[in-house]
Coordinates of C-alpha atoms in Angstrom, one line a residue:
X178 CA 43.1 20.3 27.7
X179 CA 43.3 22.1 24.7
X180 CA 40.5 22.1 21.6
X181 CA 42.6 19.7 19.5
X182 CA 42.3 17.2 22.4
X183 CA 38.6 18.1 23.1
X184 CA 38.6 17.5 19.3
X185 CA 39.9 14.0 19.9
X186 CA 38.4 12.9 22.4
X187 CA 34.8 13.3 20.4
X188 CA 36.0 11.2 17.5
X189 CA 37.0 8.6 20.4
X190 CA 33.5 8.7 21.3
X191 CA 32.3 8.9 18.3
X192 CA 34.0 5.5 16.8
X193 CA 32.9 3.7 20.2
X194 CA 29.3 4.7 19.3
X195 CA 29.4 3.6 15.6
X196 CA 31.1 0.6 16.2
X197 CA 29.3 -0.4 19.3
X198 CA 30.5 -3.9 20.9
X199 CA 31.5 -6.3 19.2
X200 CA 29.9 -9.4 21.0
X201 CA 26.6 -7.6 20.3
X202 CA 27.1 -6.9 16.8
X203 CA 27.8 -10.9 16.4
X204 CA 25.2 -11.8 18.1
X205 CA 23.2 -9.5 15.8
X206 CA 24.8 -10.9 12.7
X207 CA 24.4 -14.8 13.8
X208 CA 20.5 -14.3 13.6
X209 CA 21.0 -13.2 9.7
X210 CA 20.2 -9.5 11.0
X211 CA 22.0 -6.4 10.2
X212 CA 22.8 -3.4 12.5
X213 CA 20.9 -0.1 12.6
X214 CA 23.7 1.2 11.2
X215 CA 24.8 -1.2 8.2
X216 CA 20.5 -0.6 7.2
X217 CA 20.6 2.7 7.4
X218 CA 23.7 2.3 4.9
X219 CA 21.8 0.5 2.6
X220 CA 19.0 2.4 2.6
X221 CA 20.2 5.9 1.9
X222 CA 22.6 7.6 -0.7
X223 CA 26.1 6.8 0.4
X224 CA 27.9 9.5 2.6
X225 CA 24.4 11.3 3.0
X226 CA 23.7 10.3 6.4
X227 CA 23.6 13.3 9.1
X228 CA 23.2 11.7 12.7
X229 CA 20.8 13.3 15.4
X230 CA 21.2 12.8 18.7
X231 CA 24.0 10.5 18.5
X232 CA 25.0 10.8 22.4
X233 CA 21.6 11.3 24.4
X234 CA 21.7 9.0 27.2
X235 CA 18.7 7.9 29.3
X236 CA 18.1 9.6 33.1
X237 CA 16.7 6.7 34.5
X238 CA 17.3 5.1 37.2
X239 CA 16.4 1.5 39.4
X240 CA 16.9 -1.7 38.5
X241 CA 20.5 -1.4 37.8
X242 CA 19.6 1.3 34.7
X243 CA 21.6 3.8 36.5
X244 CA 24.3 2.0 35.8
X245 CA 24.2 1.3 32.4
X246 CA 23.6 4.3 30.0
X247 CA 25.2 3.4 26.7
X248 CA 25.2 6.7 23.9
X249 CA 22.1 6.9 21.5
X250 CA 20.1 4.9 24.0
X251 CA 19.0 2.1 21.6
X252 CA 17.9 4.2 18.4
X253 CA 20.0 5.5 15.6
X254 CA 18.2 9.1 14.2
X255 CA 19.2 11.5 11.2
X256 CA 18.6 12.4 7.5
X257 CA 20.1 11.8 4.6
X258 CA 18.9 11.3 0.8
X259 CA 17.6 8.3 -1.2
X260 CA 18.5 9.3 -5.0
X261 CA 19.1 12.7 -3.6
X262 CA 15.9 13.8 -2.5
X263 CA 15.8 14.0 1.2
X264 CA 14.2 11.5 3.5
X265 CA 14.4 11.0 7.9
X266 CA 15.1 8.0 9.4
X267 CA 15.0 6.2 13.0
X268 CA 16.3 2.5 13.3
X269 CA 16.2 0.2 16.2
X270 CA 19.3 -0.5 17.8
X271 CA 18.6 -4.5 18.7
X272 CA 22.5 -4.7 20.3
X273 CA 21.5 -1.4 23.0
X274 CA 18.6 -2.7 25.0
X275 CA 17.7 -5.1 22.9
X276 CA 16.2 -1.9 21.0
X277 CA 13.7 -1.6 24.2
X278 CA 11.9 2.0 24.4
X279 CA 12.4 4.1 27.0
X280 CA 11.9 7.9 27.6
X281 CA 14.8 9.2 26.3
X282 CA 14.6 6.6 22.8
X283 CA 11.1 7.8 22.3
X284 CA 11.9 11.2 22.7
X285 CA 14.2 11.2 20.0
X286 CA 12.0 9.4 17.7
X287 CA 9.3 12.1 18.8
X288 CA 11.9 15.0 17.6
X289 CA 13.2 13.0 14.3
X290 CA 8.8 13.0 13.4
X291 CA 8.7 16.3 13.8
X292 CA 11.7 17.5 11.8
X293 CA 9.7 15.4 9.1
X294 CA 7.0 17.1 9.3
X295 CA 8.4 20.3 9.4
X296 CA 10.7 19.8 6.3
X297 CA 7.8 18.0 4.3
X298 CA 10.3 14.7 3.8
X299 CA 9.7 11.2 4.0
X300 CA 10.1 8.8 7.3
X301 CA 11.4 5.9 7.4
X302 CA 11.4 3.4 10.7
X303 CA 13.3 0.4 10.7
X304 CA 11.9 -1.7 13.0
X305 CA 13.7 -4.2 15.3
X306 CA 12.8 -3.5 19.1
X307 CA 11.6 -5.5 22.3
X308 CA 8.6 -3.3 23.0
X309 CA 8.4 -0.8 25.8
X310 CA 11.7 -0.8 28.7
X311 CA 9.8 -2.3 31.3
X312 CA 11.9 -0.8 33.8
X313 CA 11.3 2.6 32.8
X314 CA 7.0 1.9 33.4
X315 CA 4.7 4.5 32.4
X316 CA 7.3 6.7 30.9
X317 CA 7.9 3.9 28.0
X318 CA 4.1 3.4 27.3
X319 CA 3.8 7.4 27.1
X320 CA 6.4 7.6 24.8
X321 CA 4.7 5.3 22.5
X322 CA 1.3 7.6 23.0
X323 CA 3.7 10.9 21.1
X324 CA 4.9 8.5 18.5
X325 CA 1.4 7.3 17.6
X326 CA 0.1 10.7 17.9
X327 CA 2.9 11.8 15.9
X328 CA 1.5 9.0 13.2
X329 CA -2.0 10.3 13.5
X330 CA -0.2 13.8 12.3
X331 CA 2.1 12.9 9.3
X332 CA -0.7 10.7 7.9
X333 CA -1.2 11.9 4.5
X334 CA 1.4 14.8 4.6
X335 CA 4.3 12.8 4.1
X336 CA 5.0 9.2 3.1
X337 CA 5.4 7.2 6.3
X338 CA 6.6 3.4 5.7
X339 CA 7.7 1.2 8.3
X340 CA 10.3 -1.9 8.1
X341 CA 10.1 -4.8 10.2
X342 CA 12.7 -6.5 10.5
X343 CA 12.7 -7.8 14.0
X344 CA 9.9 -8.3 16.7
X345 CA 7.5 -6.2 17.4
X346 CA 4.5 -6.8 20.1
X347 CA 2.3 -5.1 22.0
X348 CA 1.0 -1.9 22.0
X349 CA 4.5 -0.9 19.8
X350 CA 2.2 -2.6 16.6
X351 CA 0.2 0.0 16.0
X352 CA 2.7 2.5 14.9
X353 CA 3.3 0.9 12.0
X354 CA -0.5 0.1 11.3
X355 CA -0.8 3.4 11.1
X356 CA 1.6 4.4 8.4
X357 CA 1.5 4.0 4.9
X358 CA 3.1 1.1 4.3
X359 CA 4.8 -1.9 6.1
X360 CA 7.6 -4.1 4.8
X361 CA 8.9 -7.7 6.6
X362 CA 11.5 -9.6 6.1
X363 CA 10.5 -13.9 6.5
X364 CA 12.5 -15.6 9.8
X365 CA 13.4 -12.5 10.9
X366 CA 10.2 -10.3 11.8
X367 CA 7.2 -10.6 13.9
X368 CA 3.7 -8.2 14.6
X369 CA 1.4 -9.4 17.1
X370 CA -0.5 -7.5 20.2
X371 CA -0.2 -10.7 22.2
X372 CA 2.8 -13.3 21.8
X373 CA 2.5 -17.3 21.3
X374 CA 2.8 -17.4 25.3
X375 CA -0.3 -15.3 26.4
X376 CA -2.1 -17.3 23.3
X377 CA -1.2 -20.8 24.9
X378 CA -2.6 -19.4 28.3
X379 CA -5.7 -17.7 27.5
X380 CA -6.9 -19.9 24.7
X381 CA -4.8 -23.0 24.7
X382 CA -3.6 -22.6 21.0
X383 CA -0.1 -23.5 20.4
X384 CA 1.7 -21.7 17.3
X385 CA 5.0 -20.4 16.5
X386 CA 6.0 -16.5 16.7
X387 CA 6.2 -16.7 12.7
X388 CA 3.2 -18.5 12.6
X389 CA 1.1 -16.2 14.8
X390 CA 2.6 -13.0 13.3
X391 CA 5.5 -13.7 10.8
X392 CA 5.5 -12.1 7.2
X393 CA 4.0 -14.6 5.6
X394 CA 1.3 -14.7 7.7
X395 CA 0.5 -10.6 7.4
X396 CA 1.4 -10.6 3.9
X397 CA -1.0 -13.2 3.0
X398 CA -3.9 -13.4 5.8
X399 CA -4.4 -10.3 8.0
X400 CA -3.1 -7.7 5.6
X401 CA -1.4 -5.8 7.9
X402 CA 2.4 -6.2 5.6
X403 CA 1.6 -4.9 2.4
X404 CA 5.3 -6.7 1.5
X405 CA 7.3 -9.0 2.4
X406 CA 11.0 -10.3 1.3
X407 CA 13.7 -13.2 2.1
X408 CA 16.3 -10.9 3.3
X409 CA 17.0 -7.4 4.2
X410 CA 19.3 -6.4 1.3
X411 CA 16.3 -7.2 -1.1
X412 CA 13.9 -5.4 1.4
X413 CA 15.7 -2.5 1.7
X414 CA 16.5 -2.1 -2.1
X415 CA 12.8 -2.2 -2.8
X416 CA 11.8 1.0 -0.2
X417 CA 14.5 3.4 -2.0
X418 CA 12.2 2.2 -5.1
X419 CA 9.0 2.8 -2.8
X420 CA 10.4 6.3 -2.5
X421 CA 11.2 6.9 -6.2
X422 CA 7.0 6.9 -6.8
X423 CA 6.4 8.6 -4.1
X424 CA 6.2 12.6 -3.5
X425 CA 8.1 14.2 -0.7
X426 CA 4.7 15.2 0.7
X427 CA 1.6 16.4 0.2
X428 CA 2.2 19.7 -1.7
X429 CA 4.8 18.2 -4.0
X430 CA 3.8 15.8 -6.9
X431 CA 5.5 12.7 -7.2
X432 CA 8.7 13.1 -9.1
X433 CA 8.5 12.3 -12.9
X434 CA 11.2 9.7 -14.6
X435 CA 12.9 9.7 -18.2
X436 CA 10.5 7.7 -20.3
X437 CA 11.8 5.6 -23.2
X438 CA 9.2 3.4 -24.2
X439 CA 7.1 5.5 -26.7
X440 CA 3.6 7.2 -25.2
X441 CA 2.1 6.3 -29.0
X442 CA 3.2 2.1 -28.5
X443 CA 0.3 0.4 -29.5
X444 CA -0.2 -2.9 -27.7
X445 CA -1.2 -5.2 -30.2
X446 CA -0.8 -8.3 -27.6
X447 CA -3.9 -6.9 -25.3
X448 CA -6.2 -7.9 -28.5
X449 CA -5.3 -11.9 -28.0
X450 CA -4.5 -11.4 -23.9
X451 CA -8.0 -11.0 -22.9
X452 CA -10.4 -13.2 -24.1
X453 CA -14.0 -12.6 -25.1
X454 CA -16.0 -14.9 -23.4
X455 CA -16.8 -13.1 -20.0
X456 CA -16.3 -16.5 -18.4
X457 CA -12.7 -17.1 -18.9
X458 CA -9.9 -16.2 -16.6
X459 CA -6.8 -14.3 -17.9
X460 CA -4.0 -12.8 -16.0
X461 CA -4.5 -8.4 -15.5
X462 CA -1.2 -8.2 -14.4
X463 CA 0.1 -8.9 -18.1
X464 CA -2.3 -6.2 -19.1
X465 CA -1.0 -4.0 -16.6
X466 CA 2.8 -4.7 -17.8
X467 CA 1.9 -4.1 -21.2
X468 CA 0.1 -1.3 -20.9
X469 CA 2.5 0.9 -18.3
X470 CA 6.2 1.9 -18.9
X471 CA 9.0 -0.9 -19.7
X472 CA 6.3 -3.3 -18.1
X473 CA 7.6 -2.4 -14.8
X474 CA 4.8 -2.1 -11.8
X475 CA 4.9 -2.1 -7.9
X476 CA 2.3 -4.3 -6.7
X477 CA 0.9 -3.5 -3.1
X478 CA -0.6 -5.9 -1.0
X479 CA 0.0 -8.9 -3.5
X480 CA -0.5 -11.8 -1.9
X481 CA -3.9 -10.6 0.2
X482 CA -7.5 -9.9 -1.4
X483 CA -5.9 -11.2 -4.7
X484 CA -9.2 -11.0 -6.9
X485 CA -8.1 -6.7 -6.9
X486 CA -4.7 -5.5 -7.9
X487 CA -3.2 -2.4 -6.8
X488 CA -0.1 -1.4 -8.1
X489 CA 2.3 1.5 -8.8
X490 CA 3.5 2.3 -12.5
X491 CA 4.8 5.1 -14.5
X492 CA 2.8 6.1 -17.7
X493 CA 4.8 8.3 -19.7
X494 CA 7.2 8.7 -17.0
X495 CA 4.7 9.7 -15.0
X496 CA 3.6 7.4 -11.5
X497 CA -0.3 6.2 -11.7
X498 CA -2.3 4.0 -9.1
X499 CA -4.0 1.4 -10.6
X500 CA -6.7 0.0 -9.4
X501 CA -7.7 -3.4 -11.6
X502 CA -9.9 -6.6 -11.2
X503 CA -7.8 -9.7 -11.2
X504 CA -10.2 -12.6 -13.3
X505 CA -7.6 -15.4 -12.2
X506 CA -8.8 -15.2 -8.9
X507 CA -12.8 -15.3 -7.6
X508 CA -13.3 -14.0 -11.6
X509 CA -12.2 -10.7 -10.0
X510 CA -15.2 -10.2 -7.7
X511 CA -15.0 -7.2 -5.2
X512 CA -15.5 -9.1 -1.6
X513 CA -15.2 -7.8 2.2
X514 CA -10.9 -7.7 1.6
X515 CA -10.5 -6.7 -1.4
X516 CA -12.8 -3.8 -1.1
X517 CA -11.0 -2.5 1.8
X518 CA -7.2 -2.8 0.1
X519 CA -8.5 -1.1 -3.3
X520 CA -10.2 1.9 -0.9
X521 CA -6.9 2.1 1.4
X522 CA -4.9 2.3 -1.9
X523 CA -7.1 4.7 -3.6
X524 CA -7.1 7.3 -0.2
X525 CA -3.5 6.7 -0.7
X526 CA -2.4 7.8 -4.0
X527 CA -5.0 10.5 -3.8
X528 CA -3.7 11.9 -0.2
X529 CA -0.4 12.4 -2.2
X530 CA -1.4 13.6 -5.4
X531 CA -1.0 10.2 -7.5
X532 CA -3.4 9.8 -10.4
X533 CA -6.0 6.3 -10.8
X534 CA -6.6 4.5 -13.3
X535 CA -9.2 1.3 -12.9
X536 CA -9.0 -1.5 -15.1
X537 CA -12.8 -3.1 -14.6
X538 CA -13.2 -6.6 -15.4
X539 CA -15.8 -7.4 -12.5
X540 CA -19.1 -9.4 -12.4
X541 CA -20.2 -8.2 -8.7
X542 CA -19.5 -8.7 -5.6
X543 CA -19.5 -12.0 -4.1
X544 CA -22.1 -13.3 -2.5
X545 CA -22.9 -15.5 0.5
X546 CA -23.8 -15.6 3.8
X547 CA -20.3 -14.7 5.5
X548 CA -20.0 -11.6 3.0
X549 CA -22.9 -9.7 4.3
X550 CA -22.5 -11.1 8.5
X551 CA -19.2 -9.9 7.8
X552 CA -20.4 -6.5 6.9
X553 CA -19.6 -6.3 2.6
X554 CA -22.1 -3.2 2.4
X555 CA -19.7 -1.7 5.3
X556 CA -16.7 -2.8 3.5
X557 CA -17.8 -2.4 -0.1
X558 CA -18.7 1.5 1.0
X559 CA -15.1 2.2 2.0
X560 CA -14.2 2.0 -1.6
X561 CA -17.2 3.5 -2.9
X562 CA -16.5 6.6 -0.4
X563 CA -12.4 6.8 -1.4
X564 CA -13.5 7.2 -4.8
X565 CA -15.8 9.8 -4.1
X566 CA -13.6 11.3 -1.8
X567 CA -10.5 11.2 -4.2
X568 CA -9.4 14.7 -6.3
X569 CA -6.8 13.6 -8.3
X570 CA -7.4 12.7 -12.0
X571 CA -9.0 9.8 -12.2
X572 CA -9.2 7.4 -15.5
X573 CA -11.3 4.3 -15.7
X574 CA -11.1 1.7 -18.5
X575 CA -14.1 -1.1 -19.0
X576 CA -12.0 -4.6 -20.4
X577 CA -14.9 -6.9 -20.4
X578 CA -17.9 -6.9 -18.2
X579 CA -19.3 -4.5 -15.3
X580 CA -22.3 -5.9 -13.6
X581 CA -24.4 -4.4 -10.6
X582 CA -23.0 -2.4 -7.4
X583 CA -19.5 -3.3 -8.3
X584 CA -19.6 -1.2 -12.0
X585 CA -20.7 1.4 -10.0
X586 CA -18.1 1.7 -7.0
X587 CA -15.3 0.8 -9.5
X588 CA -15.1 4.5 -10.1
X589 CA -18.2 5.1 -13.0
X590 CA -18.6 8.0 -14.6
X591 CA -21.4 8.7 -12.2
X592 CA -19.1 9.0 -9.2
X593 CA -16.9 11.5 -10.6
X594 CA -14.4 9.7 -12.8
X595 CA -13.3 12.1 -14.9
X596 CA -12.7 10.0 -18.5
X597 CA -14.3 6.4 -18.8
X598 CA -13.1 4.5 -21.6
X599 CA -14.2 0.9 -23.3
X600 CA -13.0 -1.8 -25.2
X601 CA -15.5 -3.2 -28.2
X602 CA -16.3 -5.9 -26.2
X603 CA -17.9 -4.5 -23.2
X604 CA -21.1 -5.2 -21.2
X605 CA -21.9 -3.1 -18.9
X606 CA -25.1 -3.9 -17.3
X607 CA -27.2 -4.6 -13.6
X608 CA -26.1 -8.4 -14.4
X609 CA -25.2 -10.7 -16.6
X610 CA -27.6 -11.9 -19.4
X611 CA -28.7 -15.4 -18.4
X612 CA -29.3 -14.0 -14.7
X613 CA -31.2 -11.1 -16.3
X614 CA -33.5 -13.3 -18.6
X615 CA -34.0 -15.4 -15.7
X616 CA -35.8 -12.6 -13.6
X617 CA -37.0 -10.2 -16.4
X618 CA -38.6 -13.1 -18.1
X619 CA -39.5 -15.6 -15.8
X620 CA -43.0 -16.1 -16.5
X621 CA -42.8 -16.7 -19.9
X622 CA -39.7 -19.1 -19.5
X623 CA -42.0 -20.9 -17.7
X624 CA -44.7 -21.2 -19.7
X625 CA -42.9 -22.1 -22.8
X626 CA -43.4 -25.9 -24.6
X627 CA -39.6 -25.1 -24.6
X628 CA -38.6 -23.3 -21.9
X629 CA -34.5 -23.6 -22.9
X630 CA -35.4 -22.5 -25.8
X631 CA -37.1 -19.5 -25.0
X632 CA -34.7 -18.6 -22.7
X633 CA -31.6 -18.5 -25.1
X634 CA -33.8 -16.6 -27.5
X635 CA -34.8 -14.2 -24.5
X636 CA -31.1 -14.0 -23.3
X637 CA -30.1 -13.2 -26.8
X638 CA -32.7 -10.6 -27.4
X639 CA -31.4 -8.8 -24.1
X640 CA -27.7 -8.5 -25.0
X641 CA -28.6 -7.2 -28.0
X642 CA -30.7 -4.5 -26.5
X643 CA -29.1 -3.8 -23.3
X644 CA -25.6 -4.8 -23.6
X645 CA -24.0 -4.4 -26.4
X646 CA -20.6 -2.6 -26.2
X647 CA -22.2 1.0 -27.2
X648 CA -25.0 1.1 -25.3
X649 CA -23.1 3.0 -22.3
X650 CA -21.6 5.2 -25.0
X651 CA -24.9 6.6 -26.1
X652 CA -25.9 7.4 -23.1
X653 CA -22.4 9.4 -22.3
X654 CA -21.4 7.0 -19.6
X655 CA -18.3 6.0 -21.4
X656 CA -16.3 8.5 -23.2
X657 CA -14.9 6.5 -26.1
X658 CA -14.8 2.7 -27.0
X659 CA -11.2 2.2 -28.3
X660 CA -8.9 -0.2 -29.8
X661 CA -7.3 -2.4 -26.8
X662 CA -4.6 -1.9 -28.5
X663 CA -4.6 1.5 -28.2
X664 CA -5.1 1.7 -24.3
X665 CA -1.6 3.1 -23.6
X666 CA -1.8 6.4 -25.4
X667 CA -5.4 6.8 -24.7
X668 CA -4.6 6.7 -21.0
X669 CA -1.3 8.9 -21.5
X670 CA -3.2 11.3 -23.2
X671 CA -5.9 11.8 -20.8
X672 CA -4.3 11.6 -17.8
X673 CA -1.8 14.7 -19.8
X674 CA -4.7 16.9 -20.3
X675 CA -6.2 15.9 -17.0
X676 CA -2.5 17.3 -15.0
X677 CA -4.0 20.5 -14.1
X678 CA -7.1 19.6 -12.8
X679 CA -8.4 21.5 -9.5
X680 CA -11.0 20.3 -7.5
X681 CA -13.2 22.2 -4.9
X682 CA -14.5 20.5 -2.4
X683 CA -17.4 21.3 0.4
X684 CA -15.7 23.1 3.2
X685 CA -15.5 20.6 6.5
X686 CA -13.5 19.7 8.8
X687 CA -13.4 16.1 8.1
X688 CA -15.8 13.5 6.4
X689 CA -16.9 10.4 8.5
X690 CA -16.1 7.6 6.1
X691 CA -17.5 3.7 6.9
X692 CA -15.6 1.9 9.2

């Protein structure tokens, strides 16, 4: 046989590999799914796509596996670029297996994490796989052991996010709990350790796939999808604008976009957006769009712990995490969930180098019996420890009010935020006035021939001492009170003279942050 036929021969095998069998490929296509192949397509550059491993075969044998050892063994592994930076991908193979993992699937999964780490790139896994080959035993579940390990590893040296979009149960879950950040697809993709079945027989609850672990469900309740989507086009589309905010890895900063809309814009509509009373609800995230570049923002974690937003923007071209209290929902209180999401966000951006800014609008945290059983001083300590924790620059901006614990942990100047800005109309304080009078003054309220009276008089008397909008200002626990309208360039500015900042930090080999 001469090369040219060797030559041959390999394309053969090649185009039988890509194209895979028909039958499977329709059956793929008549549950609204696409192949590993057509979403790997979509996902990076077109033509950038370099194939590892494309003919590794499994060496298993029993149970009639001997006999069936299709090429790439149920995974499709590679590189290629998403708006030319480089990025490494493995995608489930639902048509091979039924995307099952066995030894020789993990094992390529194992060496495509590793080239990732090595090169400093992003991974991407799309998700759509039975769980472990049951016929391989022991050898699946350890390959799942390296990929977690593996996880454990890249976590916070390069961007890990994981794409549901198929089942995914049993111990094959935690992968992508253990990554940066999880995408799903609605219909189409499920997370749970134990399916509907086991449920029905252990605890007699009947409910659906979707409705035990579907996207909606994650998205909304557990928090486990930070989003979710109708369809895979639009899911996919909106990772290769994950990984436009995001750095390649922990050395690099996160790559910088052509800004148009002018770092001096003064937004005039933030002076009639907010209102004045403390007590009324407004929307942050039009504060948020008018304040960051062209209004555009990536929210994470939308739909769960709604009374925080966290979000990705640009800022003079430049990507900032935001951290902001959301009034339109609990009046933005900080509770067991939402103090959780913030801290995961804030360990986030700082593990990879993206500056915060906090938008505080908060009156507390909420209270109540089921907050503190269910561990808030545990919780509300995760977010208080990220901030303490975090190195990157690190702007906060007072809208309204700031009461208690909650001023405090939403990155003060006395936890190391590095400017603190305020607008005119802000009350920073250990609560609000009426709650205050009530304690500080309870005595004489009492003993009043009018004790509503007095206790408007008394309220009045301590706003005027303790919390007017300058009192934190003469005490050098806010940098400036500005013009609202003025919040853009005042937060492009300092976050510009705050781009070189260095941070030293105790030597050790970890911390031990609340759990």
């Amino acid at each position: 046989m001469t090369m040219a036929e060797r030559v041959a021969e390999l394309v053969r095998i090649r185009q039988e590999v890509q194209g895979g069998a028909p039958a499977a490929t329709e059956a793929q296509h008549a549950k609204g799914k696409l192949t590993a192949r057509e979403r790997i397509a979509l996902l990076l550059d077109e033509g950038s796509f370099h194939e590892v491993e494309q003919l590794r075969r499994h060496r298993a044998s029993g149970f009639g596996l001997e006999h069936k050892r299709p090429h790439t063994d149920g995974v499709v592994t590679g590189w290629g670029t998403v708006e030319g930076r480089t990025v490494f991908v493995y995608a489930h193979d639902f048509r091979i297996f039924g995307g099952a993992l066995g030894e020789a699937h993990a094992t390529k999964i194992h060496k495509i994490m590793d080239m990732a780490i090595a090169a400093g790139a992003p991974l991407v896994s799309l998700n759509d796989g039975a769980g472990a080959r049951i016929q391989e035993g022991v050898s699946a579940l350890a390959g799942y052991g390296g990929i977690f390990q593996r996880n454990t590893l890249a976590s916070g040296v390069i961007p890990q996010i994981s794409v549901m979009l198929g089942p995914c149960a049993g111990g094959a879950a935690y992968s992508p709990a253990l990554t940066d950040f999880v995408f799903m697809v609605r219909d189409t993709s499920q997370m749970f350790i134990t399916g509907p079945d086991v449920v029905r027989a252990v605890t007699g609850e009947e409910i659906t796939q979707n409705g035990l672990g579907g996207a909606d469900v994650h998205a909304g309740t557990s928090g486990v999808a930070h989003f979710a989507y109708d369809d895979e086009e639009t899911c996919i589309a909106e990772v290769r604008y994950l990984i436009s905010m995001l750095p390649s890895n922990n050395r690099a900063t996160p790559p910088a976009a052509p800004c148009s809309d002018p770092a001096d814009r003064r937004c005039e509509r933030l002076l009639d957006l907010v209102p004045l009373d403390g007590n009324r609800p407004y929307d942050m995230r039009e504060v948020i769009a008018e304040i960051v570049d062209d209004g555009e923002h990536m929210e994470v974690h939308e739909r769960w712990a709604t009374s925080v937003i966290t979000t990705l923007a640009r800022l003079g071209g430049r990507v900032v995490g935001i951290v902001a209290s959301q009034p339109q929902s609990l009046a933005g209180v900080l509770d067991i969930h939402s103090s959780e999401k913030a801290a995961r966000f804030v360990q986030m951006c700082d593990a990879f180098s993206i500056p915060l800014v906090t938008l505080v609008d908060v009156p507390g945290f909420l209270p109540g019996v089921g907050q503190e059983h269910g561990g808030i001083i545990r919780h509300g300590a995760k977010l208080l420890y990220a901030y303490c924790n975090a190195t990157v620059p690190r702007v906060q901006v007072i809208l309204r009010k700031a009461y208690g614990g909650a001023y405090i942990v939403m990155d003060s100047r006395s936890i190391g935020t590095d400017v603190s800005l305020a607008w005119p109309a802000n009350e920073i304080a250990v609560m609000g006035a009426e709650g205050a009078a009530n304690v500080v003054f309870r005595r004489q309220i009492a003993q009043a021939d009018d004790p509503e009276a007095v206790r408007q008089q008394l309220v009045k008397e301590y706003k005027a001492e303790l919390m007017h909008p300058y009192y934190a200002a003469e005490r050098g626990l806010v940098d400036d009170v500005i013009d609202p309208a003025d919040t853009r360039s005042a937060l492009i500015g300092a976050l510009e003279m705050l781009r070189t900042k260095h941070a030293v930090t105790p030597a050790r080999k970890h911390g031990n942050p609340p759990m």
